[in-house]
């Protein structure tokens, strides 16, 4: 096939994914939103979904997604409000997005937090496009491009300079799927924390039935801002979840993220953590628990621009049945980023012979005075330890659970907010009873 | 009352026959000592009794308190009242000692149809037993056996035994790694448990342990078989003469064709 025909074939395959974006044309929108949609659609039309040979896509096969037929809708389908899960913490305030659309009537934000739908914010909040028109080349990030083509849904969360929000803030993404006409969801979100402010977010993704959600999130932390962001990805068993997060940290800001991933049949969480200035702390940790034929991918880039940054990428996972996990982590240290302390660690516990874990750990360092370490490994349950526990009367299933919990404990210890850590622990115990 | 009856027990490890026809009967109230050269199969016997995977019984029968022991899973054996103090206790990072003890104790109680301990009662019992064994409470927070010295690991085995209060305790070289004072403390722990409805199988190389835990019967295990059985004086004799009599030609004459 010559290059022209090849390009034609890609466009033929990608057009159905872009068709529904025309529905957005009639809606009023800021110029930058229209331009973003245009750039995104154009980029996606030319690339299509990533090819397995493309950098960063060797391990995660997309057939389950690309063979599907997903459609974007302007309105979320009707659903039973009583079916919404209870908030995770009693004392939290919560906002709800249904199929990516912000539902103010179901929402309530903590004092000091301003929440707006993306479209409202796009005309009302000054300087917002800087954080929402994505950094980097859309031609190399097809999911981000596809999301851009549909720029319409999602929320913008802002915290004013100096505000210390103490009440935990839950952001619930509730997705209503459909087997016949499975929805495609393209929310675009922003957390924007002003100078010296602080916030604790619990971000939950859950739903029913089949759907494809493709989220773009920006996180902007101004100097000395502090964000704790605890994610639970518990999508329905037949869903596909893709998210792409760009974290931009300014001087002396700190980020503590934890992602707990058990849902969906095919998922990928990708992060670009940009430590733009000096003195930044950036921790992204997580746990994945996979079974049946689930595939889950964590792809994390931490990029140190300036000196005295501290970063952690620490993930642990448990993979059962025929499930597959992927971890691709890179720490990039630029020439100016002296005294960087970067740590990356990934361990997977394989519970069955057919379970698989793939790793791609990378360090790319251009500064000379840095401390960086990485490691990745998979293993099995220690038979000797299992027998020791059983010989003390602990039934085998319980002994296995105990060993798996203890394996995950070291990464859960990174969660400094204990009410959420306890929620994660309960979730893990429940999963182990599957 | 017969507690444990082992009849013509043969077992393989890694495709190799290690136990070659063990016969042994332990009655309630008795303390039996098993001595024998390195590699003769003492630990193998203890693992087979505890049900360790990979230790395959090829022939023979074991009855424990009237039940077919070999049909039970390791946890079922513990629930039935069997306890093995390991020669090499296993380290389990991430599981705290206290959590481990509580889970084990309550699992065994549940299986025996007894009520689970309340957290307070459990802590009381734990504190009492630790004090008896001269153990530092700081160890409870650490992962099971993680970073414990050789002697501390053995004390931890003794603690588990004291808390689980088994019917039959098999002590596999619990004395090795203990200093003289610790040896006394651990022996006292064992003696405190001695009663007419408990029994002990004490595997050791040294007479010094048997000075503190007085055995009723002493066996010599060599090359996978019990070669001689006698009273406490047999241990003294072994200390004196070693095992020459039980290995090589003498053993052959004793009737083992497999050497
Ligand atoms: N996994 C294995 N594969 C092959 N041979 C094994 C295995 N485990 C044990 N053995 C062998 O079985 C024999 C008996 O070992 P065992 O540990 O029972 O001896 P022991 O009497 O307890 O010795 P010691 O006094 O040194 O503790 C040894 O020759 C040992 O090498
Ligand atoms: Mg031994």
XYZ file of C-alpha atoms and ligand atoms in Angstrom:
725
model
C 0.000 0.000 0.000
C 1.383 3.411 -0.828
C 1.483 6.132 1.752
C -1.555 7.912 0.361
C -3.775 4.819 0.416
C -2.533 3.969 3.875
C -3.555 7.412 5.068
C -6.963 6.958 3.435
C -7.434 3.680 5.298
C -6.606 5.315 8.631
C -9.058 8.114 7.953
C -11.767 5.602 7.010
C -11.256 3.824 10.316
C -11.107 6.969 12.426
C -13.999 8.942 10.964
C -16.744 7.003 12.727
C -15.082 7.964 16.013
C -15.255 11.657 15.083
C -18.684 11.835 13.463
C -20.554 12.609 16.668
C -18.364 15.664 17.300
C -20.434 17.492 14.691
C -23.299 17.547 17.187
C -21.212 19.993 19.202
C -20.957 22.451 16.303
C -24.360 24.002 17.019
C -23.533 24.734 20.639
C -22.129 28.152 21.552
C -18.524 27.947 22.684
C -15.461 30.094 23.271
C -13.127 30.424 20.321
C -10.370 28.514 22.021
C -12.764 25.609 22.597
C -13.691 25.525 18.917
C -10.035 25.671 17.928
C -9.170 22.876 20.330
C -11.897 20.637 18.935
C -10.652 21.297 15.438
C -7.007 20.567 16.237
C -7.973 17.421 18.152
C -10.181 16.068 15.370
C -7.558 16.743 12.760
C -4.809 15.060 14.764
C -6.926 12.002 15.531
C -8.139 11.671 11.947
C -4.540 11.340 10.817
C -3.250 8.998 13.491
C -6.213 6.878 14.526
C -5.757 4.774 17.636
C -2.167 3.915 18.555
C -0.511 1.099 16.701
C 1.163 -1.671 18.794
C 4.529 -0.625 17.343
C 4.095 2.933 18.546
C 6.274 4.006 21.466
C 4.418 3.343 24.727
C 1.812 1.049 23.192
C 3.683 -2.243 22.860
C 1.928 -3.965 25.727
C -1.655 -2.792 25.710
C -3.756 -4.130 22.881
C -6.736 -1.997 21.935
C -8.809 -4.506 19.981
C -11.479 -4.694 22.684
C -11.988 -0.974 22.257
C -11.490 -0.496 18.521
C -13.797 -3.401 17.634
C -16.567 -1.758 19.626
C -19.173 0.726 18.484
C -19.355 3.703 20.837
C -21.264 6.937 20.385
C -21.147 10.321 21.988
C -24.449 11.865 23.100
C -25.185 15.459 24.112
C -27.510 14.328 26.865
C -26.837 11.696 29.510
C -29.413 8.879 29.483
C -32.065 8.723 32.153
C -30.979 6.850 35.252
C -32.171 6.201 38.768
C -30.669 8.772 41.113
C -31.039 6.307 43.977
C -28.589 4.028 42.195
C -25.755 6.474 42.853
C -23.312 4.983 45.341
C -23.102 6.564 48.777
C -20.228 8.976 49.371
C -17.129 7.143 50.573
C -16.623 9.308 53.626
C -19.411 10.559 55.818
C -18.044 14.038 56.246
C -17.157 14.753 52.627
C -18.846 17.092 50.170
C -19.478 15.637 46.774
C -20.027 16.607 43.173
C -21.431 14.239 40.570
C -20.800 13.867 36.867
C -23.109 11.556 34.978
C -21.591 10.310 31.742
C -19.074 13.106 32.021
C -21.703 15.830 32.427
C -21.640 17.909 35.566
C -24.911 17.699 37.545
C -25.098 20.723 39.854
C -28.434 19.568 41.317
C -26.732 16.445 42.674
C -23.636 18.282 43.789
C -22.307 20.152 46.719
C -18.784 21.516 47.041
C -16.814 22.173 50.239
C -16.333 25.715 51.404
C -13.496 27.327 49.502
C -13.940 25.203 46.374
C -15.514 26.642 43.242
C -16.975 24.174 40.777
C -18.230 24.987 37.292
C -19.069 22.956 34.244
C -16.313 23.082 31.671
C -18.395 25.114 29.245
C -19.314 27.696 31.883
C -15.745 27.961 33.029
C -14.503 28.311 29.469
C -16.162 31.720 29.200
C -16.074 32.812 32.841
C -12.696 31.845 34.242
C -9.819 33.914 33.040
C -6.634 32.164 31.960
C -8.250 28.770 31.955
C -7.252 27.743 28.463
C -3.641 27.802 29.466
C -4.379 24.741 31.575
C -6.934 23.090 29.364
C -5.407 23.469 25.945
C -3.017 20.640 26.413
C 0.674 20.888 26.503
C 2.552 18.713 24.049
C 1.910 17.258 20.663
C -1.590 15.888 20.071
C -0.275 13.925 17.084
C 1.586 11.675 19.526
C -1.296 11.252 21.977
C -4.329 9.937 20.089
C -6.589 9.541 23.120
C -5.875 13.079 24.204
C -6.584 14.251 20.651
C -9.871 12.351 20.505
C -10.914 13.871 23.808
C -9.990 17.338 22.502
C -12.230 16.803 19.480
C -15.153 16.476 21.896
C -14.319 19.333 24.239
C -17.631 20.026 25.964
C -18.210 17.927 29.097
C -16.400 17.930 32.409
C -15.763 20.284 35.315
C -13.367 22.916 36.481
C -12.498 22.936 40.167
C -10.672 25.939 41.523
C -9.371 26.800 44.956
C -8.421 30.419 45.673
C -4.950 31.403 46.780
C -4.425 30.762 50.479
C -7.587 28.711 50.972
C -7.044 25.608 53.068
C -9.950 23.303 52.387
C -10.289 20.836 55.229
C -13.452 18.997 54.208
C -12.675 16.048 51.913
C -14.022 16.578 48.424
C -15.425 13.654 46.455
C -15.712 13.837 42.685
C -17.914 11.036 41.425
C -17.859 10.048 37.768
C -20.939 7.888 37.433
C -21.270 6.263 34.041
C -24.475 4.788 32.673
C -23.678 2.312 29.919
C -25.746 0.447 27.441
C -25.031 -2.806 25.644
C -26.902 -1.913 22.445
C -25.780 1.645 22.077
C -22.700 1.965 24.191
C -21.806 5.562 25.003
C -18.458 7.223 24.428
C -17.632 9.781 27.127
C -15.095 12.565 26.755
C -14.947 14.651 29.911
C -12.226 17.263 30.297
C -11.482 18.383 33.841
C -9.237 20.749 35.684
C -8.152 21.050 39.282
C -6.574 24.433 39.740
C -5.124 25.243 43.141
C -4.040 28.814 43.821
C -0.905 29.810 45.612
C -0.499 28.217 49.025
C -3.920 26.555 49.016
C -4.700 22.946 49.885
C -7.296 20.349 48.968
C -8.001 16.622 49.405
C -9.867 15.014 46.511
C -11.387 11.557 46.255
C -11.998 10.842 42.604
C -14.235 7.867 41.871
C -15.005 6.288 38.542
C -17.780 3.769 38.500
C -20.821 2.778 36.475
C -23.010 0.146 34.897
C -22.967 -1.669 31.568
C -20.749 -1.060 28.577
C -19.181 2.320 27.828
C -15.925 3.907 26.790
C -14.687 6.777 28.881
C -11.758 8.828 27.692
C -10.857 11.512 30.197
C -8.438 14.344 29.974
C -7.516 15.980 33.263
C -5.311 18.915 34.022
C -3.956 19.559 37.480
C -2.371 22.941 38.051
C -0.638 23.584 41.356
C 0.560 27.133 41.888
C 3.517 27.865 44.175
C 3.245 26.081 47.544
C -0.172 24.573 46.755
C -0.822 21.125 48.218
C -3.088 18.539 46.671
C -3.920 15.039 47.803
C -5.737 13.176 45.092
C -7.059 9.688 45.789
C -8.510 7.856 42.861
C -10.706 4.787 42.718
C -11.082 3.357 39.281
C -13.930 0.899 39.684
C -15.555 1.041 36.276
C -18.119 -1.572 35.315
C -16.707 -4.934 34.211
C -17.510 -4.295 30.543
C -16.217 -0.728 30.359
C -13.072 0.733 28.800
C -11.397 3.474 30.809
C -8.694 5.751 29.429
C -7.441 8.760 31.245
C -4.660 11.181 30.536
C -3.573 13.538 33.278
C -1.178 16.426 32.945
C 0.065 17.608 36.301
C 1.866 20.939 36.326
C 3.565 21.829 39.561
C 5.012 25.208 40.429
C 7.651 26.063 43.011
C 7.467 24.292 46.391
C 4.100 22.724 45.624
C 3.293 19.213 46.694
C 1.227 16.443 45.179
C 0.258 13.146 46.778
C -1.673 10.920 44.419
C -2.842 7.372 44.887
C -4.723 5.377 42.309
C -6.605 2.215 43.145
C -7.559 0.342 39.997
C -9.807 -2.705 39.821
C -12.459 -1.915 37.263
C -13.058 -2.125 33.539
C -12.087 -4.754 31.028
C -9.513 -2.522 29.382
C -7.997 0.524 31.044
C -5.062 2.818 30.927
C -4.165 5.690 33.195
C -1.472 7.889 31.792
C 0.222 10.680 33.705
C 2.633 13.399 32.738
C 3.864 14.917 35.943
C 5.756 18.094 35.203
C 7.823 19.500 38.048
C 8.345 22.854 36.414
C 10.100 24.692 39.212
C 12.309 23.918 42.190
C 11.571 22.418 45.613
C 8.626 20.338 44.458
C 7.386 17.115 46.005
C 5.466 14.809 43.690
C 4.310 11.391 44.778
C 2.177 9.167 42.624
C 1.508 5.713 43.992
C -1.109 3.088 43.441
C -2.402 -0.442 43.579
C -4.075 -2.546 40.912
C -6.079 -5.714 41.441
C -7.007 -7.546 38.282
C -8.851 -10.757 37.495
C -10.633 -12.590 34.680
C -9.402 -11.099 31.415
C -8.869 -7.547 32.576
C -6.031 -5.488 31.132
C -4.737 -2.473 32.967
C -1.958 -0.092 32.102
C -0.290 2.580 34.218
C 1.981 4.831 32.206
C 3.733 7.539 34.185
C 6.275 10.150 33.189
C 7.801 12.314 35.888
C 9.748 15.206 34.478
C 12.077 17.204 36.717
C 12.859 20.654 35.286
C 14.551 22.401 38.206
C 16.622 21.550 41.319
C 15.599 20.014 44.639
C 12.641 18.004 43.454
C 11.499 14.831 45.132
C 9.379 12.330 43.245
C 7.984 8.872 43.864
C 6.324 6.409 41.510
C 5.456 3.375 43.555
C 2.917 0.835 42.329
C 1.968 -2.641 43.419
C -0.453 -5.011 41.822
C -2.102 -8.371 42.126
C -2.939 -10.177 38.910
C -5.174 -13.249 38.839
C -6.735 -15.532 36.200
C -5.786 -14.424 32.678
C -5.507 -10.760 33.544
C -2.624 -8.586 32.354
C -0.976 -5.593 33.893
C 1.339 -3.051 32.357
C 3.501 -0.512 34.103
C 5.574 1.955 32.134
C 7.369 4.461 34.270
C 9.925 7.039 33.360
C 11.777 9.583 35.419
C 13.267 12.343 33.317
C 15.762 14.654 34.993
C 16.752 17.736 33.027
C 20.214 19.235 33.168
C 19.209 21.981 35.603
C 17.451 19.617 37.996
C 20.339 19.047 40.408
C 19.700 17.351 43.769
C 16.721 15.498 42.371
C 15.570 12.556 44.441
C 13.550 10.217 42.251
C 12.220 6.840 43.166
C 10.367 4.336 41.084
C 9.244 0.907 42.178
C 6.821 -1.566 40.740
C 5.971 -5.035 41.943
C 3.311 -7.408 40.728
C 2.130 -10.562 42.411
C 0.912 -13.163 39.957
C -1.786 -15.395 41.400
C -2.256 -17.686 38.447
C -0.068 -19.254 35.800
C -1.823 -17.405 33.024
C -1.616 -13.988 34.645
C 0.911 -11.603 33.125
C 2.723 -8.473 34.195
C 4.823 -6.312 31.884
C 7.133 -3.539 32.991
C 9.051 -0.827 31.292
C 10.997 1.141 33.892
C 13.182 3.965 32.576
C 15.474 6.632 33.913
C 16.704 9.435 31.711
C 19.075 11.682 33.577
C 20.955 14.736 32.323
C 21.926 16.296 35.653
C 24.973 14.943 37.478
C 24.095 15.382 41.145
C 20.948 13.293 41.543
C 19.703 10.304 43.494
C 17.455 8.088 41.422
C 16.483 4.470 41.854
C 14.169 2.136 40.071
C 13.107 -1.461 40.247
C 10.436 -3.707 38.842
C 9.669 -7.345 39.444
C 6.919 -9.886 39.499
C 6.654 -12.850 41.809
C 4.333 -15.411 43.304
C 2.962 -16.063 46.732
C 5.694 -17.437 48.960
C 4.815 -21.111 49.502
C 6.884 -21.385 52.661
C 5.119 -18.439 54.252
C 1.776 -19.863 53.181
C 2.538 -23.212 54.807
C 3.802 -21.513 57.961
C 0.516 -19.627 58.345
C -1.541 -22.725 57.605
C 0.435 -24.767 60.115
C -0.785 -22.253 62.710
C -4.373 -23.029 61.845
C -5.070 -20.216 59.404
C -7.165 -21.615 56.518
C -5.412 -21.496 53.168
C -7.679 -18.897 51.584
C -7.292 -16.618 54.582
C -3.541 -17.164 54.666
C -3.298 -16.210 50.998
C -5.335 -13.067 51.627
C -3.123 -12.156 54.536
C -0.008 -12.488 52.390
C -1.534 -10.465 49.568
C -2.653 -7.724 51.947
C 0.792 -7.601 53.479
C 2.280 -7.318 49.998
C 0.061 -4.312 49.241
C 0.564 -2.726 52.666
C 3.840 -1.061 51.788
C 2.235 0.936 49.004
C -0.926 1.731 50.993
C 1.365 3.176 53.636
C 1.991 6.026 51.175
C -1.596 7.222 51.678
C -1.232 9.801 54.430
C -4.967 10.493 54.854
C -6.048 7.543 56.978
C -9.848 7.541 56.354
C -9.148 6.942 52.674
C -6.445 4.404 53.425
C -9.019 2.457 55.439
C -11.430 2.576 52.516
C -8.739 1.165 50.251
C -7.983 -1.573 52.786
C -11.639 -2.558 52.947
C -11.878 -2.558 49.167
C -8.858 -4.843 48.947
C -10.277 -7.244 51.519
C -13.549 -7.393 49.627
C -11.725 -8.007 46.350
C -9.782 -10.856 47.924
C -13.048 -12.618 48.722
C -13.913 -12.780 45.003
C -4.715 -43.020 75.492
C -2.864 -43.156 72.191
C -2.355 -39.708 70.778
C -0.238 -40.331 67.707
C 0.302 -43.585 65.884
C 2.689 -43.739 62.939
C 2.730 -47.017 61.040
C 5.270 -47.960 58.383
C 5.513 -44.389 57.135
C 7.398 -43.868 53.882
C 7.823 -40.423 52.374
C 9.619 -38.782 49.477
C 11.039 -35.289 49.105
C 12.184 -34.027 45.715
C 11.745 -37.533 44.275
C 13.977 -39.086 46.937
C 12.804 -41.494 49.605
C 13.735 -39.951 52.960
C 11.451 -41.746 55.403
C 11.780 -45.480 54.968
C 9.267 -47.067 57.277
C 8.762 -45.172 60.529
C 6.818 -46.779 63.360
C 6.133 -44.681 66.419
C 3.401 -44.454 69.031
C 2.999 -41.509 71.388
C 0.563 -41.662 74.300
C -1.041 -38.676 75.978
C 1.123 -37.345 78.788
C 4.383 -38.576 77.270
C 7.462 -36.748 76.100
C 9.383 -38.461 73.326
C 12.793 -37.347 72.155
C 13.982 -38.037 68.631
C 17.712 -37.872 68.027
C 19.766 -38.744 65.004
C 22.509 -37.650 62.642
C 22.174 -34.729 60.248
C 20.110 -35.568 57.205
C 18.554 -38.653 58.772
C 14.999 -37.385 58.202
C 13.981 -35.775 61.501
C 12.726 -32.522 59.998
C 11.170 -34.457 57.152
C 9.165 -36.453 59.676
C 8.010 -33.263 61.361
C 7.001 -31.674 58.032
C 5.143 -34.798 56.940
C 3.203 -34.715 60.199
C 2.422 -31.014 59.748
C 1.363 -31.540 56.126
C 3.906 -29.517 54.189
C 3.309 -29.613 50.412
C 6.053 -31.431 48.501
C 6.528 -34.032 51.229
C 4.812 -36.971 49.675
C 3.718 -39.967 51.688
C 4.138 -43.071 49.542
C 3.186 -45.701 52.085
C 1.914 -46.039 55.618
C -0.596 -44.498 57.945
C -0.735 -41.838 60.659
C -3.528 -41.637 63.210
C -3.853 -38.571 65.434
C -6.436 -38.674 68.214
C -8.360 -41.273 66.280
C -8.379 -39.315 63.006
C -6.574 -40.048 59.747
C -4.014 -37.256 60.026
C -2.797 -37.485 56.442
C -6.265 -36.669 55.121
C -6.235 -33.261 56.832
C -4.957 -29.966 55.400
C -2.207 -28.293 57.478
C -4.733 -25.916 59.067
C -6.972 -28.877 59.909
C -4.074 -30.537 61.720
C -3.491 -27.375 63.739
C -7.172 -27.232 64.595
C -7.034 -30.872 65.658
C -4.280 -29.948 68.127
C -1.004 -30.458 66.300
C 1.760 -27.858 66.506
C 5.163 -27.798 64.851
C 7.872 -25.489 66.148
C 9.956 -25.059 63.006
C 13.685 -25.692 62.894
C 13.882 -22.676 60.564
C 10.960 -20.319 61.284
C 9.771 -18.384 58.238
C 9.956 -14.597 57.886
C 6.755 -12.891 56.729
C 7.302 -9.200 56.018
C 4.245 -6.974 56.242
C 2.256 -9.205 58.629
C 2.785 -8.018 62.182
C 3.455 -10.642 64.821
C 0.479 -9.621 66.910
C -1.886 -9.683 63.925
C -0.524 -13.098 62.999
C -1.009 -14.468 66.516
C -4.531 -13.138 66.737
C -5.537 -14.507 63.339
C -4.048 -17.909 64.139
C -5.543 -18.155 67.595
C -9.008 -17.165 66.480
C -8.881 -19.426 63.413
C -8.017 -22.396 65.605
C -10.681 -21.507 68.165
C -13.271 -21.113 65.436
C -12.379 -24.473 63.904
C -12.673 -26.089 67.339
C -16.111 -24.572 67.817
C -14.901 -22.203 70.540
C -15.672 -18.524 70.820
C -13.199 -16.071 69.328
C -11.166 -14.051 71.805
C -12.194 -10.486 72.437
C -9.383 -8.036 71.609
C -8.844 -7.364 75.297
C -8.685 -11.019 76.316
C -6.319 -11.688 73.456
C -3.969 -8.882 74.469
C -4.003 -10.059 78.080
C -3.083 -13.593 77.111
C -0.400 -12.373 74.744
C 1.106 -10.135 77.394
C 1.139 -12.893 79.976
C 2.781 -15.433 77.663
C 5.339 -12.923 76.441
C 6.315 -12.090 79.990
C 6.753 -15.790 80.787
C 9.087 -16.172 77.831
C 10.962 -12.950 78.576
C 10.037 -11.380 75.246
C 10.083 -7.698 74.401
C 6.724 -6.200 73.355
C 8.499 -4.267 70.607
C 8.781 -7.516 68.617
C 5.018 -7.657 68.205
C 4.975 -4.686 65.884
C 7.539 -6.119 63.531
C 6.747 -8.451 60.670
C 6.623 -12.098 61.719
C 10.238 -13.158 62.419
C 11.534 -10.282 60.286
C 14.890 -9.159 61.603
C 14.608 -11.503 64.586
C 17.845 -13.078 65.786
C 18.081 -16.866 65.707
C 17.198 -17.062 69.401
C 14.326 -14.594 69.062
C 12.823 -16.695 66.299
C 12.888 -19.752 68.532
C 11.284 -17.842 71.373
C 8.611 -16.705 68.958
C 7.922 -20.362 68.145
C 7.609 -21.064 71.865
C 5.230 -18.105 72.208
C 2.992 -19.409 69.451
C 2.958 -22.812 71.083
C 2.066 -21.343 74.460
C -0.793 -19.364 72.947
C -2.212 -22.140 70.785
C -1.890 -24.705 73.618
C -1.717 -27.752 71.305
C -2.362 -31.389 72.227
C 0.803 -32.540 70.498
C 3.782 -30.251 70.051
C 6.643 -31.235 67.804
C 9.743 -29.207 68.601
C 12.268 -29.378 65.791
C 15.617 -28.329 67.276
C 13.988 -25.568 69.252
C 17.146 -25.521 71.384
C 19.515 -24.630 68.558
C 20.300 -20.930 68.521
C 19.224 -20.406 72.134
C 21.674 -19.200 74.752
C 21.798 -21.005 78.092
C 19.325 -18.703 79.832
C 16.901 -18.703 76.914
C 17.077 -22.466 76.776
C 15.907 -22.615 80.385
C 13.101 -20.139 79.759
C 11.838 -22.007 76.708
C 12.103 -25.347 78.524
C 10.078 -23.895 81.379
C 7.481 -22.843 78.826
C 7.280 -26.418 77.588
C 7.170 -27.856 81.094
C 4.364 -25.472 82.010
C 2.294 -27.006 79.215
C 3.061 -30.605 80.196
C -0.037 -32.406 81.351
C -1.627 -35.800 81.227
C -3.527 -34.970 78.062
C -0.705 -33.353 76.128
C 2.300 -34.918 74.467
C 5.590 -33.712 73.014
C 7.906 -34.923 70.298
C 11.220 -33.227 70.910
C 13.776 -33.363 68.105
C 17.241 -32.441 69.306
C 20.927 -33.136 68.907
C 21.832 -32.399 72.495
C 21.397 -33.891 75.891
C 21.405 -30.363 77.403
C 17.794 -29.737 76.336
C 16.714 -33.078 77.710
C 18.176 -32.079 81.069
C 15.433 -29.437 81.237
C 12.674 -31.271 79.398
C 12.875 -34.797 80.734
C 11.812 -37.306 78.086
C 9.998 -40.552 78.883
C 11.195 -42.270 75.723
C 14.142 -41.640 73.418
C 14.357 -42.758 69.762
C 17.268 -42.855 67.401
C 16.328 -41.973 63.832
C 18.972 -42.796 61.254
C 18.602 -43.007 57.503
C 14.870 -42.709 57.540
C 14.097 -45.340 60.157
C 13.852 -45.591 63.922
C 16.870 -47.706 64.759
C 16.559 -47.891 68.517
C 14.157 -46.917 71.246
C 14.983 -46.628 74.931
C 14.664 -44.579 78.085
C 16.378 -41.288 79.003
C 19.666 -43.168 79.439
C 19.805 -43.693 75.658
C 20.333 -39.954 75.165
C 23.301 -40.017 77.521
C 24.746 -42.994 75.717
C 24.433 -41.189 72.362
C 26.157 -38.121 73.749
C 29.021 -40.400 74.652
C 29.323 -42.662 71.645
C 27.744 -40.769 68.769
C 25.797 -42.456 65.982
C 28.480 -44.779 64.571
C 26.483 -47.775 65.694
C 23.451 -46.660 63.660
C 25.082 -45.745 60.398
C 27.103 -47.752 57.890
C 27.585 -51.499 58.349
C 25.977 -51.772 61.739
C 22.795 -50.276 60.354
C 22.886 -52.710 57.467
C 23.066 -55.587 59.892
C 20.107 -54.103 61.671
C 18.172 -55.002 58.558
C 17.935 -51.984 56.296
C 18.441 -53.180 52.743
C 18.105 -49.748 51.262
C 21.470 -48.348 52.297
N 13.536 -30.712 48.799
C 14.417 -31.722 48.930
N 14.888 -32.360 47.852
C 15.753 -33.388 47.976
N 16.209 -33.831 49.148
C 15.768 -33.245 50.265
C 14.852 -32.146 50.225
N 14.591 -31.759 51.484
C 15.310 -32.570 52.278
N 16.019 -33.448 51.558
C 16.945 -34.459 52.045
O 16.296 -35.282 52.984
C 17.210 -35.726 53.952
C 16.616 -35.523 55.321
O 16.560 -34.143 55.637
P 16.024 -33.617 57.030
O 15.978 -32.138 56.932
O 14.786 -34.333 57.342
O 17.189 -34.062 58.005
P 17.332 -33.827 59.559
O 17.394 -35.147 60.179
O 16.300 -32.900 60.056
O 18.778 -33.141 59.629
P 19.361 -32.001 60.607
O 19.776 -32.698 61.845
O 20.545 -31.488 59.861
O 18.312 -30.973 60.810
C 18.496 -34.957 53.722
O 19.413 -35.796 53.075
C 18.078 -33.834 52.819
O 19.119 -33.436 51.965
Mg 16.311 -30.987 60.802
